[in-house]
Each structure stands twice: as structure tokens, then as C-alpha cells.
mmCIF file of C-alpha atoms and ligand atoms in Angstrom:
data_model
loop_
_atom_site.group_PDB
_atom_site.id
_atom_site.type_symbol
_atom_site.label_atom_id
_atom_site.label_comp_id
_atom_site.label_asym_id
_atom_site.label_seq_id
_atom_site.Cartn_x
_atom_site.Cartn_y
_atom_site.Cartn_z
ATOM 1 C CA MET A 24 -18.631 -10.949 -17.301
ATOM 2 C CA LYS A 25 -16.935 -9.749 -20.623
ATOM 3 C CA CYS A 26 -13.692 -7.571 -21.022
ATOM 4 C CA ARG A 27 -15.202 -3.659 -21.605
ATOM 5 C CA ARG A 28 -12.498 -3.139 -23.978
ATOM 6 C CA CYS A 29 -12.308 -6.260 -26.233
ATOM 7 C CA LYS A 30 -15.322 -8.316 -25.101
ATOM 8 C CA LYS A 31 -13.062 -11.599 -24.257
ATOM 9 C CA GLN A 32 -14.186 -13.596 -21.079
ATOM 10 C CA ALA A 33 -13.312 -10.859 -18.097
ATOM 11 C CA VAL A 34 -10.952 -11.959 -15.118
ATOM 12 C CA VAL A 35 -11.481 -8.919 -13.062
ATOM 13 C CA ALA A 36 -14.620 -7.310 -12.178
ATOM 14 C CA LEU A 37 -14.203 -3.453 -10.916
ATOM 15 C CA PRO A 38 -17.559 -2.269 -9.630
ATOM 16 C CA GLY A 39 -16.051 0.877 -8.359
ATOM 17 C CA HIS A 40 -15.450 1.429 -12.169
ATOM 18 C CA ASN A 41 -18.627 -0.050 -13.278
ATOM 19 C CA THR A 42 -16.524 -2.371 -15.510
ATOM 20 C CA ALA A 43 -14.643 -5.654 -16.167
ATOM 21 C CA PHE A 44 -11.504 -6.654 -17.833
ATOM 22 C CA CYS A 45 -9.513 -9.522 -19.404
ATOM 23 C CA ALA A 46 -5.934 -9.978 -18.385
ATOM 24 C CA GLU A 47 -4.392 -7.918 -21.046
ATOM 25 C CA CYS A 48 -6.750 -5.175 -20.546
ATOM 26 C CA TYR A 49 -6.662 -5.173 -16.977
ATOM 27 C CA LEU A 50 -2.786 -4.534 -17.148
ATOM 28 C CA LEU A 51 -3.829 -1.527 -19.358
ATOM 29 C CA PHE A 52 -6.004 -0.077 -17.078
ATOM 30 C CA PHE A 53 -3.794 -0.568 -13.991
ATOM 31 C CA LYS A 54 -1.067 1.711 -16.285
ATOM 32 C CA ARG A 55 -3.363 4.045 -16.911
ATOM 33 C CA GLN A 56 -4.478 4.695 -13.557
ATOM 34 C CA VAL A 57 -0.922 5.016 -12.662
ATOM 35 C CA GLU A 58 -0.117 7.435 -15.455
ATOM 36 C CA LYS A 59 -3.402 9.690 -14.646
ATOM 37 C CA ALA A 60 -2.301 9.925 -11.091
ATOM 38 C CA ILE A 61 1.200 11.072 -12.197
ATOM 39 C CA LYS A 62 0.150 13.351 -14.687
ATOM 40 C CA ASP A 63 -2.570 15.106 -12.646
ATOM 41 C CA HIS A 64 -0.545 16.177 -9.810
ATOM 42 C CA LYS A 65 3.217 16.421 -11.384
ATOM 43 C CA LEU A 66 4.212 13.496 -9.626
ATOM 44 C CA LEU A 67 7.203 12.511 -11.559
ATOM 45 C CA THR A 68 8.949 12.969 -14.597
ATOM 46 C CA GLN A 69 11.192 10.839 -16.875
ATOM 47 C CA LYS A 70 14.617 12.420 -15.575
ATOM 48 C CA ASP A 71 13.488 12.058 -12.165
ATOM 49 C CA LYS A 72 16.195 9.429 -10.148
ATOM 50 C CA ILE A 73 13.148 7.320 -7.915
ATOM 51 C CA LEU A 74 13.738 5.570 -4.763
ATOM 52 C CA VAL A 75 11.028 3.117 -4.425
ATOM 53 C CA ALA A 76 10.659 2.006 -0.650
ATOM 54 C CA ILE A 77 9.686 -1.685 -1.186
ATOM 55 C CA SER A 78 8.552 -3.496 1.778
ATOM 56 C CA GLY A 79 7.774 -6.992 0.067
ATOM 57 C CA GLY A 80 4.288 -6.549 0.386
ATOM 58 C CA LYS A 81 2.053 -6.490 -2.732
ATOM 59 C CA ASP A 82 1.485 -2.428 -2.935
ATOM 60 C CA SER A 83 5.454 -1.588 -3.100
ATOM 61 C CA LEU A 84 5.966 -4.455 -5.281
ATOM 62 C CA ALA A 85 3.376 -3.471 -7.703
ATOM 63 C CA LEU A 86 4.525 0.017 -8.055
ATOM 64 C CA ALA A 87 8.163 -0.719 -8.660
ATOM 65 C CA TRP A 88 6.904 -2.797 -11.523
ATOM 66 C CA GLN A 89 4.743 -0.293 -12.899
ATOM 67 C CA LEU A 90 7.370 2.523 -12.554
ATOM 68 C CA ALA A 91 9.911 0.363 -14.250
ATOM 69 C CA ASN A 92 7.452 -0.652 -17.052
ATOM 70 C CA LEU A 93 6.718 3.062 -17.798
ATOM 71 C CA GLY A 94 10.336 3.185 -18.493
ATOM 72 C CA TYR A 95 11.423 5.281 -15.279
ATOM 73 C CA ASP A 96 14.875 5.326 -13.850
ATOM 74 C CA VAL A 97 13.840 3.131 -10.204
ATOM 75 C CA THR A 98 16.294 1.910 -7.513
ATOM 76 C CA GLY A 99 14.471 -0.142 -4.790
ATOM 77 C CA LEU A 100 15.389 0.809 -1.135
ATOM 78 C CA HIS A 101 14.320 -2.145 1.143
ATOM 79 C CA ILE A 102 14.696 -1.773 5.189
ATOM 80 C CA ASP A 103 15.514 -4.892 6.948
ATOM 81 C CA LEU A 104 13.762 -4.551 10.358
ATOM 82 C CA ALA A 105 15.222 -7.276 11.741
ATOM 83 C CA ILE A 106 11.889 -8.553 13.193
ATOM 84 C CA PRO A 107 11.674 -12.380 13.711
ATOM 85 C CA GLY A 108 9.263 -14.311 11.890
ATOM 86 C CA SER A 109 8.527 -11.520 9.008
ATOM 87 C CA SER A 110 11.487 -9.660 8.299
ATOM 88 C CA GLU A 111 13.634 -12.454 6.771
ATOM 89 C CA GLN A 112 10.648 -13.467 4.193
ATOM 90 C CA ALA A 113 9.674 -9.599 3.084
ATOM 91 C CA ARG A 114 13.831 -9.331 2.071
ATOM 92 C CA GLU A 115 14.028 -12.594 0.232
ATOM 93 C CA LEU A 116 10.547 -11.997 -1.576
ATOM 94 C CA THR A 117 11.787 -8.409 -2.216
ATOM 95 C CA THR A 118 15.544 -9.597 -3.541
ATOM 96 C CA SER A 119 14.044 -12.127 -5.539
ATOM 97 C CA PHE A 120 11.430 -9.775 -7.159
ATOM 98 C CA CYS A 121 14.425 -7.436 -8.227
ATOM 99 C CA LYS A 122 16.331 -10.032 -9.643
ATOM 100 C CA ASN A 123 13.404 -11.309 -11.753
ATOM 101 C CA PHE A 124 12.261 -7.721 -13.070
ATOM 102 C CA ASN A 125 15.939 -6.564 -13.166
ATOM 103 C CA ILE A 126 15.263 -3.647 -10.791
ATOM 104 C CA GLU A 127 18.240 -2.155 -8.778
ATOM 105 C CA LEU A 128 17.626 -2.691 -5.169
ATOM 106 C CA LYS A 129 19.595 -1.844 -2.047
ATOM 107 C CA ILE A 130 19.484 -3.005 1.376
ATOM 108 C CA LEU A 131 19.616 -1.292 4.667
ATOM 109 C CA GLU A 132 20.067 -3.190 7.601
ATOM 110 C CA ILE A 133 18.269 -1.005 10.648
ATOM 111 C CA LYS A 134 20.160 -3.366 13.054
ATOM 112 C CA ASN A 135 23.668 -1.439 12.106
ATOM 113 C CA GLU A 136 21.974 1.974 13.327
ATOM 114 C CA GLY A 137 21.343 0.175 16.618
ATOM 115 C CA LEU A 138 17.736 0.216 15.995
ATOM 116 C CA ALA A 139 16.279 -3.393 15.762
ATOM 117 C CA ILE A 140 12.877 -3.407 16.204
ATOM 118 C CA PRO A 141 12.827 -6.007 18.561
ATOM 119 C CA GLU A 142 15.410 -4.105 20.961
ATOM 120 C CA VAL A 143 13.358 -0.742 20.237
ATOM 121 C CA LYS A 144 10.292 -2.566 21.613
ATOM 122 C CA LYS A 145 12.013 -3.399 24.760
ATOM 123 C CA ARG A 146 13.034 -0.064 25.101
ATOM 124 C CA ILE A 147 10.790 2.634 23.982
ATOM 125 C CA ARG A 148 7.558 2.739 25.834
ATOM 126 C CA ARG A 149 5.473 3.867 22.843
ATOM 127 C CA PRO A 150 3.291 1.976 20.711
ATOM 128 C CA ILE A 151 6.025 -0.136 18.441
ATOM 129 C CA CYS A 152 4.029 0.819 15.171
ATOM 130 C CA SER A 153 4.319 4.469 15.686
ATOM 131 C CA VAL A 154 8.199 3.908 16.362
ATOM 132 C CA CYS A 155 8.928 1.672 13.845
ATOM 133 C CA GLY A 156 6.805 4.025 10.822
ATOM 134 C CA GLN A 157 8.851 6.927 12.493
ATOM 135 C CA ILE A 158 12.243 5.068 11.708
ATOM 136 C CA LYS A 159 11.085 4.077 8.074
ATOM 137 C CA ARG A 160 10.085 7.230 7.510
ATOM 138 C CA TYR A 161 13.290 8.915 8.635
ATOM 139 C CA PHE A 162 15.879 6.190 6.879
ATOM 140 C CA PHE A 163 13.932 6.373 3.400
ATOM 141 C CA ASN A 164 14.155 9.986 3.589
ATOM 142 C CA LYS A 165 18.117 9.926 4.544
ATOM 143 C CA PHE A 166 18.629 7.232 2.067
ATOM 144 C CA ALA A 167 17.192 9.495 -0.824
ATOM 145 C CA LEU A 168 18.764 12.668 0.141
ATOM 146 C CA ASP A 169 22.303 11.032 0.750
ATOM 147 C CA HIS A 170 22.461 9.297 -2.317
ATOM 148 C CA GLY A 171 21.307 12.006 -4.769
ATOM 149 C CA PHE A 172 17.746 10.605 -5.647
ATOM 150 C CA THR A 173 15.027 13.304 -6.519
ATOM 151 C CA VAL A 174 12.116 11.540 -5.117
ATOM 152 C CA LEU A 175 11.035 8.839 -2.653
ATOM 153 C CA ALA A 176 7.935 6.817 -4.311
ATOM 154 C CA THR A 177 5.808 4.785 -1.762
ATOM 155 C CA GLY A 178 3.128 2.183 -2.305
ATOM 156 C CA HIS A 179 0.349 3.680 -0.555
ATOM 157 C CA ASN A 180 -2.717 2.755 -2.224
ATOM 158 C CA LEU A 181 -6.367 3.968 -2.208
ATOM 159 C CA ASP A 182 -7.660 2.165 0.806
ATOM 160 C CA ASP A 183 -4.389 3.204 2.575
ATOM 161 C CA GLU A 184 -5.217 6.693 1.899
ATOM 162 C CA VAL A 185 -8.850 6.667 2.245
ATOM 163 C CA ALA A 186 -8.733 5.118 5.429
ATOM 164 C CA ARG A 187 -5.972 7.756 6.792
ATOM 165 C CA LEU A 188 -8.360 10.541 5.409
ATOM 166 C CA PHE A 189 -11.197 9.442 7.438
ATOM 167 C CA SER A 190 -9.390 8.649 10.302
ATOM 168 C CA ASN A 191 -7.853 12.435 9.983
ATOM 169 C CA THR A 192 -11.403 13.678 9.568
ATOM 170 C CA LEU A 193 -12.643 12.012 12.352
ATOM 171 C CA ARG A 194 -10.129 13.801 14.454
ATOM 172 C CA TRP A 195 -10.445 17.177 12.451
ATOM 173 C CA ASP A 196 -6.748 16.636 12.742
ATOM 174 C CA THR A 197 -5.885 19.754 10.333
ATOM 175 C CA ALA A 198 -2.472 19.436 10.455
ATOM 176 C CA HIS A 199 -2.603 15.869 8.608
ATOM 177 C CA LEU A 200 -5.500 17.285 6.582
ATOM 178 C CA SER A 201 -3.186 20.257 5.143
ATOM 179 C CA ASP A 202 -0.848 17.760 4.038
ATOM 180 C CA GLN A 203 -2.181 14.884 3.028
ATOM 181 C CA GLY A 204 -1.918 13.797 -0.193
ATOM 182 C CA PRO A 205 -0.296 12.076 -3.669
ATOM 183 C CA LEU A 206 2.783 14.435 -3.490
ATOM 184 C CA LEU A 207 4.781 16.047 -0.960
ATOM 185 C CA PRO A 208 6.909 18.684 -2.219
ATOM 186 C CA ALA A 209 11.000 18.494 -1.369
ATOM 187 C CA GLU A 210 11.191 21.093 1.275
ATOM 188 C CA ASN A 211 14.530 21.671 3.579
ATOM 189 C CA GLY A 212 15.660 18.480 4.629
ATOM 190 C CA PHE A 213 12.845 16.370 2.985
ATOM 191 C CA VAL A 214 12.626 14.846 -0.094
ATOM 192 C CA ARG A 215 9.554 15.168 -2.571
ATOM 193 C CA LYS A 216 7.873 12.211 -1.884
ATOM 194 C CA VAL A 217 4.788 10.704 -4.168
ATOM 195 C CA LYS A 218 2.151 8.119 -3.926
ATOM 196 C CA PRO A 219 1.569 7.011 -7.656
ATOM 197 C CA LEU A 220 -0.743 3.911 -6.850
ATOM 198 C CA TYR A 221 -3.197 6.244 -5.008
ATOM 199 C CA ARG A 222 -5.955 5.687 -7.475
ATOM 200 C CA LEU A 223 -5.928 2.237 -7.196
ATOM 201 C CA THR A 224 -7.341 -0.100 -4.476
ATOM 202 C CA GLU A 225 -5.654 -2.936 -2.330
ATOM 203 C CA PHE A 226 -7.829 -5.427 -4.802
ATOM 204 C CA GLU A 227 -6.571 -3.793 -7.690
ATOM 205 C CA THR A 228 -2.940 -4.321 -6.650
ATOM 206 C CA ALA A 229 -3.378 -7.867 -5.749
ATOM 207 C CA ASN A 230 -4.783 -8.508 -9.017
ATOM 208 C CA LEU A 231 -1.960 -6.901 -10.693
ATOM 209 C CA CYS A 232 0.719 -8.863 -8.824
ATOM 210 C CA TYR A 233 -1.492 -12.125 -9.544
ATOM 211 C CA LEU A 234 -1.558 -11.388 -13.378
ATOM 212 C CA VAL A 235 2.133 -10.010 -13.967
ATOM 213 C CA GLY A 236 3.453 -13.199 -11.202
ATOM 214 C CA ILE A 237 4.802 -10.830 -8.619
ATOM 215 C CA GLU A 238 5.057 -13.111 -5.216
ATOM 216 C CA TYR A 239 4.351 -11.091 -2.482
ATOM 217 C CA GLY A 240 4.352 -11.607 1.522
ATOM 218 C CA PHE A 241 1.462 -12.845 3.777
ATOM 219 C CA ALA A 242 3.255 -13.086 7.020
ATOM 220 C CA PRO A 243 1.963 -10.732 9.124
ATOM 221 C CA CYS A 244 4.274 -8.950 11.373
ATOM 222 C CA PRO A 245 4.323 -10.199 14.937
ATOM 223 C CA TYR A 246 3.619 -7.127 16.252
ATOM 224 C CA SER A 247 0.733 -5.958 13.857
ATOM 225 C CA THR A 248 -2.148 -5.576 16.155
ATOM 226 C CA GLY A 249 -4.768 -4.895 13.190
ATOM 227 C CA ALA A 250 -5.750 -1.546 14.998
ATOM 228 C CA SER A 251 -7.554 1.223 13.996
ATOM 229 C CA PHE A 252 -6.754 1.455 10.226
ATOM 230 C CA THR A 253 -8.089 -2.285 9.429
ATOM 231 C CA TYR A 254 -11.183 -1.731 11.454
ATOM 232 C CA TYR A 255 -11.953 1.818 9.030
ATOM 233 C CA LYS A 256 -10.934 -0.277 6.071
ATOM 234 C CA ARG A 257 -13.433 -2.453 6.643
ATOM 235 C CA LEU A 258 -16.053 -0.031 7.139
ATOM 236 C CA LEU A 259 -15.232 1.842 4.157
ATOM 237 C CA GLU A 260 -15.123 -1.364 1.714
ATOM 238 C CA GLU A 261 -19.146 -1.805 2.934
ATOM 239 C CA LEU A 262 -19.598 1.759 1.937
ATOM 240 C CA GLU A 263 -18.118 0.911 -1.123
ATOM 241 C CA PHE A 264 -20.248 -2.047 -1.525
ATOM 242 C CA LYS A 265 -23.268 0.087 -1.163
ATOM 243 C CA GLN A 266 -21.894 2.894 -3.189
ATOM 244 C CA PRO A 267 -19.498 1.505 -5.411
ATOM 245 C CA GLY A 268 -16.678 4.472 -6.226
ATOM 246 C CA ARG A 269 -17.414 6.243 -3.304
ATOM 247 C CA LYS A 270 -13.720 5.809 -2.217
ATOM 248 C CA LEU A 271 -12.266 7.338 -5.158
ATOM 249 C CA GLN A 272 -14.812 10.352 -5.285
ATOM 250 C CA PHE A 273 -14.184 11.058 -1.478
ATOM 251 C CA TYR A 274 -10.514 11.204 -1.839
ATOM 252 C CA GLU A 275 -10.590 13.000 -5.202
ATOM 253 C CA GLY A 276 -13.283 15.386 -3.733
ATOM 254 C CA PHE A 277 -10.414 15.985 -0.869
ATOM 255 C CA LEU A 278 -8.014 16.779 -3.059
ATOM 256 C CA ASN A 279 -9.873 19.310 -5.705
ATOM 257 C CA ARG A 280 -12.111 20.936 -2.803
ATOM 258 C CA GLY A 281 -11.684 20.201 0.712
ATOM 259 C CA GLN A 282 -7.617 20.463 1.127
ATOM 260 C CA LYS A 283 -7.094 24.069 0.537
ATOM 261 C CA GLY A 284 -8.674 25.320 3.522
ATOM 262 C CA PHE A 285 -6.727 23.401 5.787
ATOM 263 C CA LYS A 286 -3.570 24.612 3.887
ATOM 264 C CA LEU A 287 -4.315 27.962 4.969
ATOM 265 C CA LEU A 288 -5.339 27.410 8.154
ATOM 266 C CA GLU A 289 -2.104 25.387 8.812
ATOM 267 C CA GLN A 290 -0.102 28.284 7.192
ATOM 268 C CA LYS A 291 -1.213 30.494 10.290
ATOM 269 C CA GLN A 292 -0.911 28.054 12.908
ATOM 270 C CA GLY A 293 1.863 25.658 11.776
ATOM 271 C CA GLN A 294 4.914 24.741 13.740
ATOM 272 C CA GLU A 295 8.319 25.939 12.479
ATOM 273 C CA LEU A 296 10.842 22.907 12.251
ATOM 274 C CA THR A 297 14.295 23.507 12.439
ATOM 275 C CA PRO A 298 17.310 21.131 11.612
ATOM 276 C CA CYS A 299 18.245 18.456 14.352
ATOM 277 C CA PRO A 300 21.705 19.611 15.551
ATOM 278 C CA GLU A 301 22.837 15.781 15.494
ATOM 279 C CA CYS A 302 21.708 14.594 12.073
ATOM 280 C CA GLY A 303 20.180 17.698 10.334
ATOM 281 C CA TYR A 304 16.404 16.026 10.189
ATOM 282 C CA PRO A 305 13.722 18.804 10.765
ATOM 283 C CA THR A 306 12.140 18.602 13.964
ATOM 284 C CA SER A 307 10.171 21.046 15.517
ATOM 285 C CA GLU A 308 11.930 20.090 19.037
ATOM 286 C CA GLU A 309 15.368 20.350 20.070
ATOM 287 C CA LEU A 310 16.690 16.920 19.070
ATOM 288 C CA CYS A 311 14.531 14.840 16.198
ATOM 289 C CA GLY A 312 12.650 11.914 17.222
ATOM 290 C CA ILE A 313 15.089 9.215 15.893
ATOM 291 C CA CYS A 314 18.093 10.801 17.578
ATOM 292 C CA ARG A 315 16.281 10.714 20.810
ATOM 293 C CA ILE A 316 15.558 7.114 20.207
ATOM 294 C CA LYS A 317 18.984 6.519 19.439
ATOM 295 C CA LYS A 318 20.108 8.246 22.851
ATOM 296 C CA VAL A 319 17.907 5.731 24.737
ATOM 297 C CA MET A 320 19.245 2.762 23.141
ATOM 298 C CA GLU A 321 22.778 3.774 23.563
ATOM 299 C CA LYS A 322 22.165 3.788 27.239
ATOM 300 C CA ILE A 323 23.189 0.281 28.810
ATOM 301 C CA MET B 27 -15.757 -28.641 -4.315
ATOM 302 C CA LYS B 28 -12.685 -28.096 -2.299
ATOM 303 C CA VAL B 29 -12.026 -24.410 -1.088
ATOM 304 C CA PHE B 30 -8.515 -23.428 0.004
ATOM 305 C CA ILE B 31 -8.275 -20.359 1.822
ATOM 306 C CA GLU B 32 -5.189 -18.051 2.006
ATOM 307 C CA PRO B 33 -2.688 -17.595 3.891
ATOM 308 C CA GLU B 34 -3.060 -20.706 6.223
ATOM 309 C CA ASN B 35 -4.489 -22.613 3.379
ATOM 310 C CA LYS B 36 -7.136 -23.840 5.466
ATOM 311 C CA GLU B 37 -9.265 -26.300 3.380
ATOM 312 C CA ILE B 38 -13.426 -26.230 3.633
ATOM 313 C CA LYS B 39 -15.457 -28.393 1.380
ATOM 314 C CA LEU B 40 -18.931 -27.278 0.074
ATOM 315 C CA THR B 41 -21.492 -29.280 -1.387
ATOM 316 C CA GLY B 42 -24.153 -28.937 -4.097
ATOM 317 C CA LYS B 43 -25.572 -25.443 -3.214
ATOM 318 C CA THR B 44 -22.743 -23.037 -4.134
ATOM 319 C CA LYS B 45 -23.346 -22.567 -7.906
ATOM 320 C CA THR B 46 -21.260 -19.311 -8.352
ATOM 321 C CA VAL B 47 -18.438 -17.383 -7.002
ATOM 322 C CA LEU B 48 -20.882 -14.900 -5.784
ATOM 323 C CA GLY B 49 -22.448 -17.447 -3.908
ATOM 324 C CA LEU B 50 -19.039 -18.891 -2.368
ATOM 325 C CA LEU B 51 -17.555 -15.374 -1.243
ATOM 326 C CA ASN B 52 -21.129 -14.793 0.593
ATOM 327 C CA LYS B 53 -20.875 -18.177 2.189
ATOM 328 C CA LEU B 54 -17.297 -16.840 3.343
ATOM 329 C CA ASN B 55 -18.613 -13.344 4.019
ATOM 330 C CA LEU B 56 -16.361 -11.656 1.911
ATOM 331 C CA ARG B 57 -17.483 -8.726 -0.535
ATOM 332 C CA PRO B 58 -15.907 -9.545 -3.967
ATOM 333 C CA THR B 59 -13.307 -6.773 -3.694
ATOM 334 C CA GLN B 60 -11.900 -8.351 -0.653
ATOM 335 C CA ALA B 61 -10.464 -11.414 -2.244
ATOM 336 C CA LEU B 62 -9.128 -12.888 -5.539
ATOM 337 C CA VAL B 63 -10.821 -16.336 -6.558
ATOM 338 C CA ILE B 64 -8.573 -18.635 -8.433
ATOM 339 C CA ARG B 65 -9.387 -21.654 -10.440
ATOM 340 C CA ASN B 66 -6.587 -23.634 -12.303
ATOM 341 C CA GLY B 67 -4.342 -20.694 -12.271
ATOM 342 C CA GLN B 68 -7.401 -18.343 -13.305
ATOM 343 C CA LEU B 69 -8.801 -15.791 -11.846
ATOM 344 C CA LEU B 70 -12.889 -15.515 -11.631
ATOM 345 C CA THR B 71 -15.228 -12.701 -11.530
ATOM 346 C CA PRO B 72 -18.201 -13.287 -9.313
ATOM 347 C CA ASP B 73 -20.770 -14.489 -11.957
ATOM 348 C CA ARG B 74 -18.490 -17.257 -12.813
ATOM 349 C CA ARG B 75 -20.142 -20.599 -12.466
ATOM 350 C CA LEU B 76 -18.594 -23.246 -10.069
ATOM 351 C CA TYR B 77 -18.702 -27.172 -10.226
ATOM 352 C CA PRO B 78 -18.577 -29.697 -7.940
ATOM 353 C CA ASP B 79 -15.581 -30.857 -9.010
ATOM 354 C CA ASP B 80 -13.367 -27.600 -8.655
ATOM 355 C CA ASN B 81 -10.461 -26.624 -6.754
ATOM 356 C CA ILE B 82 -10.753 -23.206 -5.627
ATOM 357 C CA ILE B 83 -8.186 -20.680 -4.080
ATOM 358 C CA ILE B 84 -9.380 -17.672 -1.950
ATOM 359 C CA ARG B 85 -6.991 -14.877 -1.351
ATOM 360 C CA PRO B 86 -8.086 -12.304 0.576
ATOM 361 C CA VAL B 87 -6.142 -9.042 -0.262
ATOM 362 C CA ILE B 88 -6.276 -6.954 3.101
ATOM 363 C CA SER B 89 -2.573 -6.274 3.920
ATOM 364 C CA ARG B 90 -1.605 -6.020 7.547
ATOM 365 C CA GLY B 91 1.397 -4.788 8.710
HETATM 366 S S1 SF4 C 404 3.292 -3.780 12.029
HETATM 367 FE FE1 SF4 C 404 4.135 -2.100 13.063
HETATM 368 S S2 SF4 C 404 6.166 -2.949 13.807
HETATM 369 FE FE2 SF4 C 404 5.334 -4.459 12.211
HETATM 370 S S3 SF4 C 404 6.613 -3.787 10.200
HETATM 371 FE FE3 SF4 C 404 4.726 -2.598 10.517
HETATM 372 S S4 SF4 C 404 4.914 -0.863 11.767
HETATM 373 FE FE4 SF4 C 404 6.472 -2.140 12.029
HETATM 374 ZN ZN1 ZN C 405 -10.025 -7.132 -23.219
HETATM 375 ZN ZN1 ZN C 406 18.378 13.508 14.531
#
């Protein structure tokens, strides 16, 4: 295969875009996809002070690299979850990445909040990934607000987003369908959240990391069950193989034509949020989820 | 041809019949967008030819956890 732009030997073939690129033109393709996402949905401006959630996986590293490369004001935040067998490696990879590419990095140690994930897993009966996700969302949001960031950027890619959309649709989860997308505007107690990689697949971020020389983590979290999303991703990859480009069309179609209806529906029946009396985080209950977990953890 | 499958670097040896990257991926039950295929530090597209003395790295892209 030849590069579509310059006719050199191609190194990445992209059936979803019916094209192939050499290394140099691939980087240009990737950059343009991110620029398009930012422009189409007004995700970021050059004035924004951006906090990037960096897990040490390929997507968040690719995101931090691309935004820095586009000249945005970027600071990374890594949350050390204190999970034996994966957190150490993730932290090391993140630290050396930020050093190599000159990106400012903050590290938040979750054990200092009394919420080391292995301890939480022992005491809280819900599935650990759902609790862990809730804890991460809370502290990324809080850190951004407390430190004057105007926006939080996460590395969700097209595969993550399509799998989630598929799952929300299977359950006709109108609340989540009403606000799933690359932009969540700031609201009382919530910083603006953006997903600039939403047009790029996992395959595409992996290729970017390879070509740029970004080393990323493979060690899966020992608690990962590879549950429903992994299965949906596999299903959707089969669909994409038979109908190249379908994932992006499905997702863009939802954003452009599907979502409005769910938004209207939720305005009528959505839940009212009030600030948590302990920490100020918006919640529909008396105490927010994290403060409730903390209460359980403090009991001996 | 020697093939190393990441992340465990599991080594498999293949004989003569696998002539292209696509053929190799099919053998491993992978779609072309499910893994990077690397030879001598170079990414290979599915149409590339493979040779008996090649060392190939397969890097699956699905992320977990
Ligand atoms: S796999 Fe689950 S427990 Fe492990 S880091 Fe991810 S969300 Fe947390
Ligand atoms: Zn080119
Ligand atoms: Zn609270």
C-alpha cells in the first residue's frame, strides 16, 4: 500500500477511512482528527488551562502529547491508585513520559485520601471498578476546580465511546444518552470535560504512540474483569470489519441527530443535584458518594 | 519465521505457508485493526510480504482496565 498523500510506502492502513499513510502523513492525519473534534464541538481554546487525566495507558499519553504538540497549555494529573502489580508501572511510565516530552505533571496519591483501592475493595461491596471509576472522576474534577483549571481532558477514544453508546442504547438509558458526548459543559460543581480523541480508534492511538516513541503500559489491573465493554468492543470490531467506518458514523450520527431527543426527555424528568454538605460535590443524595465511602473507610 | 506476541512475548514459529501480514493476522484470529505488526522497528500494513527469516512482533491494541 502507498501513502494516500505522498505515495511513499504506507505504514498504517485505515480501512475505516478507506486510506493508508506513511509515518509522517499519519501524524498529520491524527493531528487533524483531533483539531476537527476540537473545532466541531468547541472543546478547547488556546486560552484554556487544561488538566489532562493521565493513566499511563496509550490513550491518555497520546492525548497529552497531541495537545501539547498543538501548543495548548497542558498539565497532566496522574492518580496513583495504590493497586499492587499495576499502579507502580503506570506511575513510572507517566512520569518518564512527562519528563521526555516536557509536560508538567501532578501526582495525587489516593492512599493519602484514605482510599487506597485494595482497602476500598475490602470494605465496599459494590463492584470495585465502578467504585474506582467514581473515585477517579471525583478527584480529577476536584483537582481541576481547586487548582484553577478551566477544563479536564480525558483520553476516551472512539472505541470507548461507541461501546458505551451501544451499551447505553441496549439499556435505553435515557439519562446517560442525554449527556454522552465529547463535551460536558461546566456546571455548578463540575468542571468542563472534553474528549478530544473521540474520533480516533484504539488502533489509531496505538499507532500514534508507536510512531512518536511513546512507551505505554500493558500490565492490566489485577481487578480488571474484562467485562461487558470488552465484549461490546469485540462485537463492534467485527461490525467495523464488515462495514468499515461504521463506528464513527454511528457515533457522529448519534451526536448530530440522536441525542437531542434524549436531552429534551431528561430536562423533563432529570434529577435535581445539590452540593454535598461535607465537600460541595454535586449529588442527588444527602451525602455524596465519595463522602459516604470515606465514612465507611473511617469506621474501624 | 519467528513471531512474538505481546504483552507476554509468547513465541510461535511459523512455516512456509504464511506469506503476508494479513495471512499471519488471520492465523492468529486477529482483524487488521486489532494489532500492530512490527518488523525491524517498522510498522507493516496487511498487504506486506513476509519472509522465512523474519522476526515479527504482534502488539494487540485492546486496552484493559
Ligand atoms: S480495572 Fe477497575 S479497579 Fe482497576 S484501575 Fe480500572 S477501574 Fe480501577
Ligand atoms: Zn505520506
Ligand atoms: Zn462529599
